[in-house]
PDB file of C-alpha atoms and ligand atoms in Angstrom:
ATOM      1  CA  MET A   1     -44.712  11.465  52.098  1.00  0.00           C
ATOM      2  CA  ALA A   2     -41.600  13.564  51.490  1.00  0.00           C
ATOM      3  CA  ARG A   3     -38.862  12.796  48.963  1.00  0.00           C
ATOM      4  CA  LEU A   4     -35.130  12.977  49.633  1.00  0.00           C
ATOM      5  CA  LEU A   5     -32.400  12.934  46.983  1.00  0.00           C
ATOM      6  CA  HIS A   6     -28.879  11.664  47.694  1.00  0.00           C
ATOM      7  CA  VAL A   7     -26.284  13.162  45.331  1.00  0.00           C
ATOM      8  CA  GLU A   8     -23.263  10.864  45.514  1.00  0.00           C
ATOM      9  CA  ALA A   9     -19.953  12.344  44.312  1.00  0.00           C
ATOM     10  CA  SER A  10     -17.360   9.709  45.282  1.00  0.00           C
ATOM     11  CA  PRO A  11     -16.468   6.940  42.796  1.00  0.00           C
ATOM     12  CA  ARG A  12     -14.923   4.847  45.621  1.00  0.00           C
ATOM     13  CA  LYS A  13     -18.242   3.279  46.665  1.00  0.00           C
ATOM     14  CA  ASP A  14     -17.474   0.621  49.350  1.00  0.00           C
ATOM     15  CA  GLY A  15     -14.142   2.309  50.185  1.00  0.00           C
ATOM     16  CA  SER A  16     -15.665   5.783  50.369  1.00  0.00           C
ATOM     17  CA  ILE A  17     -15.880   7.531  53.727  1.00  0.00           C
ATOM     18  CA  SER A  18     -18.364  10.134  52.471  1.00  0.00           C
ATOM     19  CA  ILE A  19     -20.677   7.346  51.280  1.00  0.00           C
ATOM     20  CA  ALA A  20     -20.194   5.421  54.565  1.00  0.00           C
ATOM     21  CA  CYS A  21     -21.284   8.518  56.525  1.00  0.00           C
ATOM     22  CA  GLY A  22     -24.091   9.010  53.973  1.00  0.00           C
ATOM     23  CA  ARG A  23     -25.294   5.436  54.568  1.00  0.00           C
ATOM     24  CA  ALA A  24     -25.389   6.092  58.323  1.00  0.00           C
ATOM     25  CA  PHE A  25     -27.497   9.169  57.565  1.00  0.00           C
ATOM     26  CA  LEU A  26     -29.829   7.212  55.257  1.00  0.00           C
ATOM     27  CA  ASP A  27     -30.272   4.338  57.748  1.00  0.00           C
ATOM     28  CA  ALA A  28     -31.229   6.791  60.498  1.00  0.00           C
ATOM     29  CA  TYR A  29     -33.395   8.752  58.046  1.00  0.00           C
ATOM     30  CA  ALA A  30     -35.317   5.607  57.027  1.00  0.00           C
ATOM     31  CA  HIS A  31     -35.912   4.840  60.698  1.00  0.00           C
ATOM     32  CA  ALA A  32     -37.083   8.395  61.495  1.00  0.00           C
ATOM     33  CA  HIS A  33     -39.116   8.853  58.278  1.00  0.00           C
ATOM     34  CA  PRO A  34     -40.290   5.356  57.284  1.00  0.00           C
ATOM     35  CA  ASP A  35     -42.801   6.615  54.701  1.00  0.00           C
ATOM     36  CA  ASP A  36     -40.420   8.891  52.811  1.00  0.00           C
ATOM     37  CA  GLU A  37     -39.004   8.061  49.401  1.00  0.00           C
ATOM     38  CA  VAL A  38     -35.213   8.186  48.948  1.00  0.00           C
ATOM     39  CA  ASP A  39     -33.509   8.362  45.532  1.00  0.00           C
ATOM     40  CA  THR A  40     -29.832   8.492  44.586  1.00  0.00           C
ATOM     41  CA  ILE A  41     -28.034  10.217  41.753  1.00  0.00           C
ATOM     42  CA  ASP A  42     -24.652   8.512  41.477  1.00  0.00           C
ATOM     43  CA  LEU A  43     -22.700  11.126  39.539  1.00  0.00           C
ATOM     44  CA  TRP A  44     -20.340   8.437  38.192  1.00  0.00           C
ATOM     45  CA  SER A  45     -23.052   6.378  36.525  1.00  0.00           C
ATOM     46  CA  THR A  46     -25.479   9.152  35.573  1.00  0.00           C
ATOM     47  CA  ASP A  47     -25.334  10.569  32.047  1.00  0.00           C
ATOM     48  CA  LEU A  48     -24.336  14.220  32.347  1.00  0.00           C
ATOM     49  CA  PRO A  49     -24.668  16.124  29.051  1.00  0.00           C
ATOM     50  CA  ASP A  50     -21.422  17.463  27.591  1.00  0.00           C
ATOM     51  CA  LEU A  51     -21.067  21.210  27.795  1.00  0.00           C
ATOM     52  CA  THR A  52     -20.419  21.600  24.104  1.00  0.00           C
ATOM     53  CA  GLY A  53     -20.140  24.865  22.189  1.00  0.00           C
ATOM     54  CA  ALA A  54     -23.811  24.471  21.182  1.00  0.00           C
ATOM     55  CA  PHE A  55     -24.769  23.970  24.852  1.00  0.00           C
ATOM     56  CA  ALA A  56     -22.789  27.057  25.899  1.00  0.00           C
ATOM     57  CA  GLU A  57     -24.350  29.148  23.079  1.00  0.00           C
ATOM     58  CA  ALA A  58     -27.869  28.150  24.130  1.00  0.00           C
ATOM     59  CA  ALA A  59     -27.073  28.742  27.831  1.00  0.00           C
ATOM     60  CA  HIS A  60     -25.579  32.119  26.953  1.00  0.00           C
ATOM     61  CA  ALA A  61     -28.803  33.159  25.240  1.00  0.00           C
ATOM     62  CA  LEU A  62     -30.789  32.211  28.358  1.00  0.00           C
ATOM     63  CA  GLN A  63     -28.340  34.162  30.519  1.00  0.00           C
ATOM     64  CA  GLU A  64     -28.909  37.191  28.289  1.00  0.00           C
ATOM     65  CA  GLY A  65     -32.672  36.788  28.723  1.00  0.00           C
ATOM     66  CA  THR A  66     -33.272  35.825  25.094  1.00  0.00           C
ATOM     67  CA  SER A  67     -34.503  32.617  23.468  1.00  0.00           C
ATOM     68  CA  PRO A  68     -31.769  30.313  22.156  1.00  0.00           C
ATOM     69  CA  GLU A  69     -31.773  29.880  18.366  1.00  0.00           C
ATOM     70  CA  ASP A  70     -31.340  26.139  18.995  1.00  0.00           C
ATOM     71  CA  PRO A  71     -32.517  25.132  22.508  1.00  0.00           C
ATOM     72  CA  SER A  72     -32.121  21.387  21.846  1.00  0.00           C
ATOM     73  CA  PRO A  73     -28.624  21.042  23.437  1.00  0.00           C
ATOM     74  CA  LEU A  74     -30.191  22.107  26.758  1.00  0.00           C
ATOM     75  CA  GLY A  75     -32.881  19.395  26.738  1.00  0.00           C
ATOM     76  CA  ALA A  76     -31.063  16.784  28.850  1.00  0.00           C
ATOM     77  CA  ALA A  77     -29.840  19.484  31.271  1.00  0.00           C
ATOM     78  CA  ALA A  78     -33.373  20.823  31.723  1.00  0.00           C
ATOM     79  CA  GLU A  79     -34.607  17.296  32.439  1.00  0.00           C
ATOM     80  CA  LEU A  80     -31.862  16.703  35.032  1.00  0.00           C
ATOM     81  CA  ALA A  81     -32.590  20.077  36.672  1.00  0.00           C
ATOM     82  CA  ARG A  82     -36.332  19.323  36.753  1.00  0.00           C
ATOM     83  CA  ARG A  83     -35.601  16.038  38.480  1.00  0.00           C
ATOM     84  CA  PHE A  84     -33.200  17.709  40.950  1.00  0.00           C
ATOM     85  CA  VAL A  85     -35.623  20.499  41.894  1.00  0.00           C
ATOM     86  CA  SER A  86     -38.515  18.068  42.473  1.00  0.00           C
ATOM     87  CA  TYR A  87     -37.264  16.794  45.873  1.00  0.00           C
ATOM     88  CA  ASP A  88     -38.060  18.092  49.368  1.00  0.00           C
ATOM     89  CA  SER A  89     -34.638  17.565  50.932  1.00  0.00           C
ATOM     90  CA  TYR A  90     -31.141  16.588  49.894  1.00  0.00           C
ATOM     91  CA  LEU A  91     -28.103  14.669  51.045  1.00  0.00           C
ATOM     92  CA  PHE A  92     -24.821  15.448  49.274  1.00  0.00           C
ATOM     93  CA  THR A  93     -21.759  13.247  49.901  1.00  0.00           C
ATOM     94  CA  ILE A  94     -18.711  15.052  48.502  1.00  0.00           C
ATOM     95  CA  PRO A  95     -14.993  14.236  48.730  1.00  0.00           C
ATOM     96  CA  MET A  96     -12.329  16.930  48.416  1.00  0.00           C
ATOM     97  CA  TRP A  97     -10.337  16.523  45.229  1.00  0.00           C
ATOM     98  CA  THR A  98      -7.481  18.946  44.558  1.00  0.00           C
ATOM     99  CA  PHE A  99      -8.838  21.335  47.195  1.00  0.00           C
ATOM    100  CA  SER A 100     -12.249  21.442  45.488  1.00  0.00           C
ATOM    101  CA  VAL A 101     -14.923  18.932  44.444  1.00  0.00           C
ATOM    102  CA  PRO A 102     -14.630  15.910  42.083  1.00  0.00           C
ATOM    103  CA  TYR A 103     -15.044  17.025  38.481  1.00  0.00           C
ATOM    104  CA  ARG A 104     -18.271  15.048  38.080  1.00  0.00           C
ATOM    105  CA  MET A 105     -19.789  17.162  40.895  1.00  0.00           C
ATOM    106  CA  LYS A 106     -18.656  20.371  39.188  1.00  0.00           C
ATOM    107  CA  HIS A 107     -20.028  19.003  35.893  1.00  0.00           C
ATOM    108  CA  PHE A 108     -23.408  18.413  37.561  1.00  0.00           C
ATOM    109  CA  MET A 109     -23.370  21.945  39.009  1.00  0.00           C
ATOM    110  CA  ASP A 110     -22.473  23.453  35.608  1.00  0.00           C
ATOM    111  CA  VAL A 111     -25.256  21.520  33.880  1.00  0.00           C
ATOM    112  CA  ILE A 112     -28.156  22.387  36.192  1.00  0.00           C
ATOM    113  CA  THR A 113     -27.149  25.937  37.118  1.00  0.00           C
ATOM    114  CA  GLN A 114     -28.933  27.689  34.275  1.00  0.00           C
ATOM    115  CA  PRO A 115     -31.502  30.490  34.310  1.00  0.00           C
ATOM    116  CA  GLY A 116     -35.011  29.110  34.503  1.00  0.00           C
ATOM    117  CA  PHE A 117     -33.693  25.736  35.729  1.00  0.00           C
ATOM    118  CA  THR A 118     -32.400  26.497  39.247  1.00  0.00           C
ATOM    119  CA  TYR A 119     -32.234  30.304  39.349  1.00  0.00           C
ATOM    120  CA  SER A 120     -33.806  33.331  37.734  1.00  0.00           C
ATOM    121  CA  TYR A 121     -32.442  36.710  36.748  1.00  0.00           C
ATOM    122  CA  SER A 122     -34.156  39.970  35.939  1.00  0.00           C
ATOM    123  CA  GLU A 123     -32.791  43.506  35.747  1.00  0.00           C
ATOM    124  CA  LYS A 124     -35.361  44.602  38.294  1.00  0.00           C
ATOM    125  CA  ASP A 125     -34.904  41.832  40.887  1.00  0.00           C
ATOM    126  CA  GLY A 126     -31.387  40.561  40.135  1.00  0.00           C
ATOM    127  CA  TYR A 127     -30.610  36.898  40.854  1.00  0.00           C
ATOM    128  CA  ALA A 128     -33.014  34.639  42.743  1.00  0.00           C
ATOM    129  CA  GLY A 129     -32.608  30.939  43.523  1.00  0.00           C
ATOM    130  CA  LEU A 130     -35.482  28.673  42.496  1.00  0.00           C
ATOM    131  CA  VAL A 131     -34.684  25.756  44.849  1.00  0.00           C
ATOM    132  CA  THR A 132     -36.353  27.228  47.916  1.00  0.00           C
ATOM    133  CA  GLY A 133     -37.875  25.939  51.158  1.00  0.00           C
ATOM    134  CA  LYS A 134     -35.660  22.837  51.197  1.00  0.00           C
ATOM    135  CA  THR A 135     -32.994  21.404  53.493  1.00  0.00           C
ATOM    136  CA  ALA A 136     -29.580  20.131  52.421  1.00  0.00           C
ATOM    137  CA  VAL A 137     -27.216  17.995  54.497  1.00  0.00           C
ATOM    138  CA  VAL A 138     -23.711  18.020  53.014  1.00  0.00           C
ATOM    139  CA  ILE A 139     -21.059  15.511  54.066  1.00  0.00           C
ATOM    140  CA  TYR A 140     -17.560  16.711  53.130  1.00  0.00           C
ATOM    141  CA  THR A 141     -14.564  14.348  53.352  1.00  0.00           C
ATOM    142  CA  ARG A 142     -10.903  15.396  53.142  1.00  0.00           C
ATOM    143  CA  GLY A 143      -7.522  13.765  53.565  1.00  0.00           C
ATOM    144  CA  ARG A 144      -6.026  16.719  55.427  1.00  0.00           C
ATOM    145  CA  SER A 145      -7.443  19.063  58.078  1.00  0.00           C
ATOM    146  CA  PHE A 146      -8.363  22.612  57.141  1.00  0.00           C
ATOM    147  CA  GLY A 147      -9.540  23.981  60.522  1.00  0.00           C
ATOM    148  CA  PRO A 148      -8.816  27.492  61.832  1.00  0.00           C
ATOM    149  CA  THR A 149      -5.405  26.527  63.310  1.00  0.00           C
ATOM    150  CA  SER A 150      -4.270  24.404  60.351  1.00  0.00           C
ATOM    151  CA  GLY A 151      -2.560  27.273  58.496  1.00  0.00           C
ATOM    152  CA  ILE A 152      -4.231  26.047  55.272  1.00  0.00           C
ATOM    153  CA  VAL A 153      -7.794  27.313  55.745  1.00  0.00           C
ATOM    154  CA  SER A 154      -7.682  29.144  52.420  1.00  0.00           C
ATOM    155  CA  TYR A 155      -6.879  25.881  50.575  1.00  0.00           C
ATOM    156  CA  ASP A 156     -10.424  24.703  51.287  1.00  0.00           C
ATOM    157  CA  LEU A 157     -12.268  25.498  48.060  1.00  0.00           C
ATOM    158  CA  GLN A 158     -14.622  22.526  48.549  1.00  0.00           C
ATOM    159  CA  LYS A 159     -17.013  23.678  51.305  1.00  0.00           C
ATOM    160  CA  PRO A 160     -17.056  27.388  50.313  1.00  0.00           C
ATOM    161  CA  LEU A 161     -17.826  26.454  46.682  1.00  0.00           C
ATOM    162  CA  VAL A 162     -20.654  24.062  47.538  1.00  0.00           C
ATOM    163  CA  GLU A 163     -22.183  26.433  50.102  1.00  0.00           C
ATOM    164  CA  MET A 164     -22.018  29.406  47.745  1.00  0.00           C
ATOM    165  CA  TRP A 165     -23.608  27.331  44.977  1.00  0.00           C
ATOM    166  CA  LEU A 166     -26.399  26.045  47.226  1.00  0.00           C
ATOM    167  CA  ARG A 167     -27.133  29.594  48.424  1.00  0.00           C
ATOM    168  CA  PHE A 168     -27.123  30.856  44.840  1.00  0.00           C
ATOM    169  CA  ILE A 169     -29.736  28.323  43.713  1.00  0.00           C
ATOM    170  CA  GLY A 170     -31.959  29.086  46.713  1.00  0.00           C
ATOM    171  CA  PHE A 171     -31.058  26.972  49.740  1.00  0.00           C
ATOM    172  CA  THR A 172     -31.069  28.729  53.115  1.00  0.00           C
ATOM    173  CA  ASP A 173     -31.021  25.612  55.342  1.00  0.00           C
ATOM    174  CA  VAL A 174     -27.677  23.886  54.744  1.00  0.00           C
ATOM    175  CA  ARG A 175     -26.212  21.543  57.382  1.00  0.00           C
ATOM    176  CA  PRO A 176     -22.570  20.587  56.931  1.00  0.00           C
ATOM    177  CA  VAL A 177     -20.738  17.537  58.290  1.00  0.00           C
ATOM    178  CA  VAL A 178     -16.974  17.932  57.862  1.00  0.00           C
ATOM    179  CA  VAL A 179     -15.000  14.683  58.065  1.00  0.00           C
ATOM    180  CA  GLU A 180     -11.319  15.565  57.768  1.00  0.00           C
ATOM    181  CA  GLY A 181      -7.837  14.327  58.561  1.00  0.00           C
ATOM    182  CA  LEU A 182      -8.623  11.028  56.813  1.00  0.00           C
ATOM    183  CA  LEU A 183      -5.029  10.760  55.528  1.00  0.00           C
ATOM    184  CA  GLU A 184      -3.393  11.858  58.779  1.00  0.00           C
ATOM    185  CA  GLY A 185      -2.873   8.421  60.314  1.00  0.00           C
ATOM    186  CA  GLU A 186      -5.123   5.558  61.207  1.00  0.00           C
ATOM    187  CA  ALA A 187      -6.203   6.801  64.661  1.00  0.00           C
ATOM    188  CA  THR A 188      -7.103  10.289  63.370  1.00  0.00           C
ATOM    189  CA  ALA A 189      -8.995   8.779  60.424  1.00  0.00           C
ATOM    190  CA  ARG A 190     -10.918   6.344  62.597  1.00  0.00           C
ATOM    191  CA  ALA A 191     -11.935   9.087  65.049  1.00  0.00           C
ATOM    192  CA  ALA A 192     -12.935  11.450  62.214  1.00  0.00           C
ATOM    193  CA  ARG A 193     -15.067   8.779  60.562  1.00  0.00           C
ATOM    194  CA  ALA A 194     -16.781   7.906  63.868  1.00  0.00           C
ATOM    195  CA  ARG A 195     -17.577  11.603  64.461  1.00  0.00           C
ATOM    196  CA  GLY A 196     -18.901  11.895  60.896  1.00  0.00           C
ATOM    197  CA  VAL A 197     -21.197   8.870  61.301  1.00  0.00           C
ATOM    198  CA  LYS A 198     -22.483  10.221  64.637  1.00  0.00           C
ATOM    199  CA  GLU A 199     -23.146  13.714  63.307  1.00  0.00           C
ATOM    200  CA  ALA A 200     -24.807  12.389  60.116  1.00  0.00           C
ATOM    201  CA  THR A 201     -27.025  10.084  62.202  1.00  0.00           C
ATOM    202  CA  ARG A 202     -28.045  12.986  64.448  1.00  0.00           C
ATOM    203  CA  LEU A 203     -28.924  15.221  61.488  1.00  0.00           C
ATOM    204  CA  ALA A 204     -31.100  12.509  59.921  1.00  0.00           C
ATOM    205  CA  THR A 205     -33.491  12.703  62.853  1.00  0.00           C
ATOM    206  CA  GLU A 206     -33.435  16.513  62.914  1.00  0.00           C
ATOM    207  CA  ILE A 207     -34.534  17.281  59.370  1.00  0.00           C
TER     208      ILE A 207
HETATM  209  C1  FMN B 301      -8.088  12.612  43.053  1.00  0.00           C
HETATM  210  C2  FMN B 301      -8.001  12.924  44.531  1.00  0.00           C
HETATM  211  C3  FMN B 301      -7.664  14.194  44.943  1.00  0.00           C
HETATM  212  C4  FMN B 301      -7.604  14.493  46.308  1.00  0.00           C
HETATM  213  N1  FMN B 301      -7.287  15.781  46.695  1.00  0.00           N
HETATM  214  C5  FMN B 301      -7.253  16.081  48.014  1.00  0.00           C
HETATM  215  C6  FMN B 301      -6.943  17.411  48.440  1.00  0.00           C
HETATM  216  O1  FMN B 301      -6.709  18.317  47.661  1.00  0.00           O
HETATM  217  N2  FMN B 301      -6.920  17.666  49.780  1.00  0.00           N
HETATM  218  C7  FMN B 301      -7.205  16.708  50.723  1.00  0.00           C
HETATM  219  O2  FMN B 301      -7.184  16.997  51.924  1.00  0.00           O
HETATM  220  N3  FMN B 301      -7.506  15.438  50.329  1.00  0.00           N
HETATM  221  C8  FMN B 301      -7.542  15.109  49.021  1.00  0.00           C
HETATM  222  N4  FMN B 301      -7.848  13.827  48.619  1.00  0.00           N
HETATM  223  C9  FMN B 301      -8.198  12.824  49.656  1.00  0.00           C
HETATM  224  C10 FMN B 301      -9.692  12.615  49.757  1.00  0.00           C
HETATM  225  O3  FMN B 301     -10.385  13.827  50.001  1.00  0.00           O
HETATM  226  C11 FMN B 301     -10.002  11.621  50.863  1.00  0.00           C
HETATM  227  O4  FMN B 301      -9.374  10.405  50.551  1.00  0.00           O
HETATM  228  C12 FMN B 301     -11.479  11.386  51.070  1.00  0.00           C
HETATM  229  O5  FMN B 301     -11.670  10.340  51.976  1.00  0.00           O
HETATM  230  C13 FMN B 301     -12.175  11.043  49.762  1.00  0.00           C
HETATM  231  O6  FMN B 301     -13.570  10.867  49.993  1.00  0.00           O
HETATM  232  P1  FMN B 301     -14.239   9.411  49.814  1.00  0.00           P
HETATM  233  O7  FMN B 301     -13.566   8.541  50.861  1.00  0.00           O
HETATM  234  O8  FMN B 301     -15.652   9.624  50.073  1.00  0.00           O
HETATM  235  O9  FMN B 301     -13.936   8.955  48.414  1.00  0.00           O
HETATM  236  C14 FMN B 301      -7.892  13.496  47.272  1.00  0.00           C
HETATM  237  C15 FMN B 301      -8.234  12.208  46.829  1.00  0.00           C
HETATM  238  C16 FMN B 301      -8.289  11.907  45.484  1.00  0.00           C
HETATM  239  C17 FMN B 301      -8.664  10.522  45.042  1.00  0.00           C
END
């Protein structure tokens, strides 16, 4: 039995297109992998530790390869990272907010991206991700379209950020579903959503 984690970054719930595509993925996944366990981290109802000065000091010590004087501020982050790393595959549903990701998603990334939690560093070997041998499906939703002919490709800081982060912490198998143009009229939105559901459903049987 494998375990899949859904990281849900939209607060819109029933109105959310990323979650709607995610549900299509999860329905198809349950059908294709009936014995697997599926968990969700809803980033809007999960306690994410504040990145206080004490947290940053302790994280800084880890990044320098030393032991923090007071490691206690990192306790909840370590627990969240341990939970995150324990799965076999991942579904991320992530809206674009102000060209990037919702701040709760960035908060989650900041919290678990610490040495020893999701990556390692040594002078000899440099950086190495610790979340290895796993697959991630990432559903990205956006109001506008950022394709090669849009003239605004460089405004997309959502997909490049998430992909760079996933690579950094060790993922090599990352499968994107881009659902865009959702605020470009009803017909465009409907077609984009239908393509997103279809692609998500297909990926659920592939992984
Ligand atoms: C706070 C906020 C910021 C947004 N910023 C952008 C943006 O910079 N570019 C864009 O194309 N769409 C933007 N949108 C539109 C969303 O990406 C779009 O509505 C998408 O469907 C949201 O995903 P969801 O339906 O899963 O919540 C923004 C929406 C919100 C609520």
